Coordinates of C-alpha atoms in Angstrom, one line a residue:
X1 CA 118.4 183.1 -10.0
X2 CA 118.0 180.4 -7.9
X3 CA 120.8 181.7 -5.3
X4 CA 118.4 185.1 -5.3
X5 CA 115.0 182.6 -4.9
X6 CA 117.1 180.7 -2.1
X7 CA 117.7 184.0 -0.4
X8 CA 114.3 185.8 -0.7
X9 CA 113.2 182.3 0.7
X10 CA 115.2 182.1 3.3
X11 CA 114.3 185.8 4.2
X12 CA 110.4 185.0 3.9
X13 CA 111.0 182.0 6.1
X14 CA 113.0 184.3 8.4
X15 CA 110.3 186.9 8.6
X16 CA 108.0 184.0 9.2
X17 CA 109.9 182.3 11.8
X18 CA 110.1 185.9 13.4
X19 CA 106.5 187.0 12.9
X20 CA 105.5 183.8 14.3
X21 CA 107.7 183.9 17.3
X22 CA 106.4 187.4 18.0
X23 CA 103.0 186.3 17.9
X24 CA 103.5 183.4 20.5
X25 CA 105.0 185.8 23.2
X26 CA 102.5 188.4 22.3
X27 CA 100.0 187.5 24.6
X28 CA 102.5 187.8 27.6
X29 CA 102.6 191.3 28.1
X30 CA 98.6 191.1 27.5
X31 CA 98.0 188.6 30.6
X32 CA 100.4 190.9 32.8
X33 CA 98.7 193.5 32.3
X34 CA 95.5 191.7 32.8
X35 CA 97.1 190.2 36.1
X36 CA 97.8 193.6 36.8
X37 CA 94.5 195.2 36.0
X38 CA 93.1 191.9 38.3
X39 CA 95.2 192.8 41.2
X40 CA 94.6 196.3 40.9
X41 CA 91.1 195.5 41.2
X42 CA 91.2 193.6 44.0
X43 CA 92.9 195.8 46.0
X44 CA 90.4 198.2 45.1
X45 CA 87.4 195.8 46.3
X46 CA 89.3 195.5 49.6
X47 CA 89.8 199.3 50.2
X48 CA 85.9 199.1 49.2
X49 CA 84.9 197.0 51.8
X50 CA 86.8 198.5 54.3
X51 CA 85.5 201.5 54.2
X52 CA 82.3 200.4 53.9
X53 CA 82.6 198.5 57.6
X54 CA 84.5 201.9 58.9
X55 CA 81.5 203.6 58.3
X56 CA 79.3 200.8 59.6
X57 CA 81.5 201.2 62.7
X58 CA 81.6 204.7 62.7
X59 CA 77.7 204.9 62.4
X60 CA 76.7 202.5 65.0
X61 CA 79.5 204.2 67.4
X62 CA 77.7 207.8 66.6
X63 CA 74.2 206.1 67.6
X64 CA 75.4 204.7 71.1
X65 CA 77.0 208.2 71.5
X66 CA 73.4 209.8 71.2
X67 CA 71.7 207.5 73.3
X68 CA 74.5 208.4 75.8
X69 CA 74.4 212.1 75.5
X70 CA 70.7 211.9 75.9
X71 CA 71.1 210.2 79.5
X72 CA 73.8 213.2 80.3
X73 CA 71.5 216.1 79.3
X74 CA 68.9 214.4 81.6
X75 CA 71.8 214.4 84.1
X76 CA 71.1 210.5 84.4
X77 CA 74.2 209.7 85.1
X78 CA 73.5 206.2 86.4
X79 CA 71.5 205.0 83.1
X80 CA 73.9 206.5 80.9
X81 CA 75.8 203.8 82.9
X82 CA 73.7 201.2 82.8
X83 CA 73.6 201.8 79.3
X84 CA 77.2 201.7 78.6
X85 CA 77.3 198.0 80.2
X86 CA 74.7 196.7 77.9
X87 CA 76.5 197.8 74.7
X88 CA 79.5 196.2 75.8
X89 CA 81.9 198.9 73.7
X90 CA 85.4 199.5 74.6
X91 CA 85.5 202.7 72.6
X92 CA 82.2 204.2 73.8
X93 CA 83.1 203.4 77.7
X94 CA 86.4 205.3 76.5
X95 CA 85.0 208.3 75.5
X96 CA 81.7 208.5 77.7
X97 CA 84.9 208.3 81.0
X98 CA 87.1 211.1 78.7
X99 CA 84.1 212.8 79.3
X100 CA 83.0 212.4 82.8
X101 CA 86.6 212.7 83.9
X102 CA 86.5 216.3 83.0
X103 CA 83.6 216.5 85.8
X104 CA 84.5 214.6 88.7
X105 CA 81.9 216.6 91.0
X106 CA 79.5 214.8 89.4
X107 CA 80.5 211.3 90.4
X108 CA 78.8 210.6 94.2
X109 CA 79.7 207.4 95.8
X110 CA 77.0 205.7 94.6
X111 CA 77.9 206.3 90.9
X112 CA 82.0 205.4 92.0
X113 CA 80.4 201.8 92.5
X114 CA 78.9 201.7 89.5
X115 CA 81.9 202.7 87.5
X116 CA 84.0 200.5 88.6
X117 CA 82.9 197.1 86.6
X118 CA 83.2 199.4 83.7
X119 CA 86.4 200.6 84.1
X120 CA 87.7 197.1 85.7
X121 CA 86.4 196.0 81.5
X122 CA 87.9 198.7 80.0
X123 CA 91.7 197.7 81.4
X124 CA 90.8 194.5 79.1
X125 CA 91.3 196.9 76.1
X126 CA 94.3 196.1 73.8
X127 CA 94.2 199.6 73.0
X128 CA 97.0 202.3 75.4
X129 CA 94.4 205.1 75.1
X130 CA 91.8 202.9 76.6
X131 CA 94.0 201.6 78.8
X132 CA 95.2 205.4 79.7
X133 CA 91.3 206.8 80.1
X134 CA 90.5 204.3 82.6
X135 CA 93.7 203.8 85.1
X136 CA 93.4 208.3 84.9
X137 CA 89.7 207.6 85.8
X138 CA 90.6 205.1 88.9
X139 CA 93.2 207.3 90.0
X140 CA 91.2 210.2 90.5
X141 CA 88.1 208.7 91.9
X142 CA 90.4 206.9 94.7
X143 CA 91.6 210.2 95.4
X144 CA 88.5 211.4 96.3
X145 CA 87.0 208.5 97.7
X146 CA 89.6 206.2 99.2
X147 CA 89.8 208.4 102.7
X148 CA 85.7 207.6 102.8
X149 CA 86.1 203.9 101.7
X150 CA 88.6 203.0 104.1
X151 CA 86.9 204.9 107.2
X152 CA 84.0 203.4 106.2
X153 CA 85.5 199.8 106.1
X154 CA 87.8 200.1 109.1
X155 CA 84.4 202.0 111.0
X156 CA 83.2 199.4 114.2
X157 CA 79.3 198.7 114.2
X158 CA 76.9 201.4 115.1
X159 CA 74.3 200.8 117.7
X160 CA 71.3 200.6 116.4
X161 CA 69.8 201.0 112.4
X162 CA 71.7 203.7 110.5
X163 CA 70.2 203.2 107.0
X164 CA 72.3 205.7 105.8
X165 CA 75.6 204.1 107.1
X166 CA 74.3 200.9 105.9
X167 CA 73.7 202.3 102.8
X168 CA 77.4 203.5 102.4
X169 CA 78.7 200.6 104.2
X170 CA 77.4 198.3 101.4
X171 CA 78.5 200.9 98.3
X172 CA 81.9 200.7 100.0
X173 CA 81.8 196.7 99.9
X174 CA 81.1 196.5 96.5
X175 CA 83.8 199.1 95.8
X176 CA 86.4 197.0 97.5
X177 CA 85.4 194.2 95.6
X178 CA 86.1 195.7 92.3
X179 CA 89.1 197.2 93.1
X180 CA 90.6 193.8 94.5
X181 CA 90.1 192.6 90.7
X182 CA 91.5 196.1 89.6
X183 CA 94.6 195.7 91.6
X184 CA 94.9 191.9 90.5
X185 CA 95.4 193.5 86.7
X186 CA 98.1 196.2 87.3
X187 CA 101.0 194.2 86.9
X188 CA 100.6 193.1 83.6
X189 CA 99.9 196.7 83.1
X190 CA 103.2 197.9 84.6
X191 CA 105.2 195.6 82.5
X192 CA 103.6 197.6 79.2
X193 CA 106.1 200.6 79.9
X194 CA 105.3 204.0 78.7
X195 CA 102.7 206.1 80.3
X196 CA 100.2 203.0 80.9
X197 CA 103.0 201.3 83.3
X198 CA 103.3 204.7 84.7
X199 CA 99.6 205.4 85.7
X200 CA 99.1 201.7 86.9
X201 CA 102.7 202.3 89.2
X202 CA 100.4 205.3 90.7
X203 CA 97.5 203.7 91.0
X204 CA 98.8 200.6 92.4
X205 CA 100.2 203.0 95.0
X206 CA 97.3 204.6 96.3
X207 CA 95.2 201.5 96.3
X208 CA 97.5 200.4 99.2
X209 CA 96.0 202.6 101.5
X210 CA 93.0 200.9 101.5
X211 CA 93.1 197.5 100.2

């Protein structure tokens, strides 16, 4: 009898120890999966946020857009540029020049000078397709300006008061201006490779014939 009491104690003491044990570690899978549940919703409060300042973004982008598009339909070119420089926004100057590069009748002279400070910022863009949008932009405007630009430049002093020639002579100056700076950032450009290096090689090119 007391061999069968010493072994149903030893199993009671046994199921004990067990039980016991069991309950210690039973709270580990518990805070795992609470460390879990914690991490899932963290990741969930980032995602949240996120989005939430993509659509900010988004929305203040689409608003800029429609003060933009209002200029353009007024065929106010030269506010809808003035405009651009007080927001200050690589992506709207992007897509405002994607635009107006689709139109290049539309740019006069006048409007080539004002363009240029914006599309001198926009080469600050980390960004290729901004990057792209403008050196595609300077290309084609000094295709269909440089011949004037230069002419004008290299042109000796009229006789008398041509307000007109002084009018271009002075749009000219400030274009040579800005593409000095323009031309100071194409070698940093070139050393991007791809099609960036590639446009800025072409541009660089035909800004020799008049700088």
């Amino acid at each position: 009898m007391c061999f069968i009491n010493m072994g149903m104690m030893t199993c009671v003491l046994i199921s004990s120890a067990v039980f016991n044990e069991q309950r210690g570690r039973a709270p580990a899978p518990s805070v795992e999966k609470e460390t879990v549940l914690a991490s899932d919703e963290d990741v969930i409060s980032d995602l949240t946020e996120q989005h939430k300042e993509f659509l900010g973004s988004m929305q203040s982008r689409l608003t800029k857009l429609q003060v933009i598009r209002r200029y353009l339909e007024r065929k106010d070119v030269k506010a809808a540029i003035s405009a651009m420089e007080k927001m200050a926004d690589h992506a709207i100057v992007a897509d405002v020049i994607g635009v107006l590069a689709q139109k290049p009748d539309i740019i006069t002279l006048d409007l080539c000078a004002c363009l240029l400070p914006l599309l001198a910022s926009l080469l600050e863009s980390k960004m290729d397709g901004h990057l792209s949008i403008s050196l595609e932009m300077l290309i084609k405007l000094i295709r269909v300006y440089g011949h004037v630009i230069h002419s004008t430049l290299s042109a000796s002093s009229s006789v008398g008061v041509d307000l007109q020639q002084e009018q271009r002579l002075e749009r000219c100056n400030l274009i040579f201006i800005e593409l000095e700076k323009i031309k100071r950032c194409l070698p940093s450009l070139t050393r991007r490779g791809g099609s960036v290096a590639k446009s800025a090689q072409e541009l660089s090119l035909a800004l020799q014939e008049i700088l």
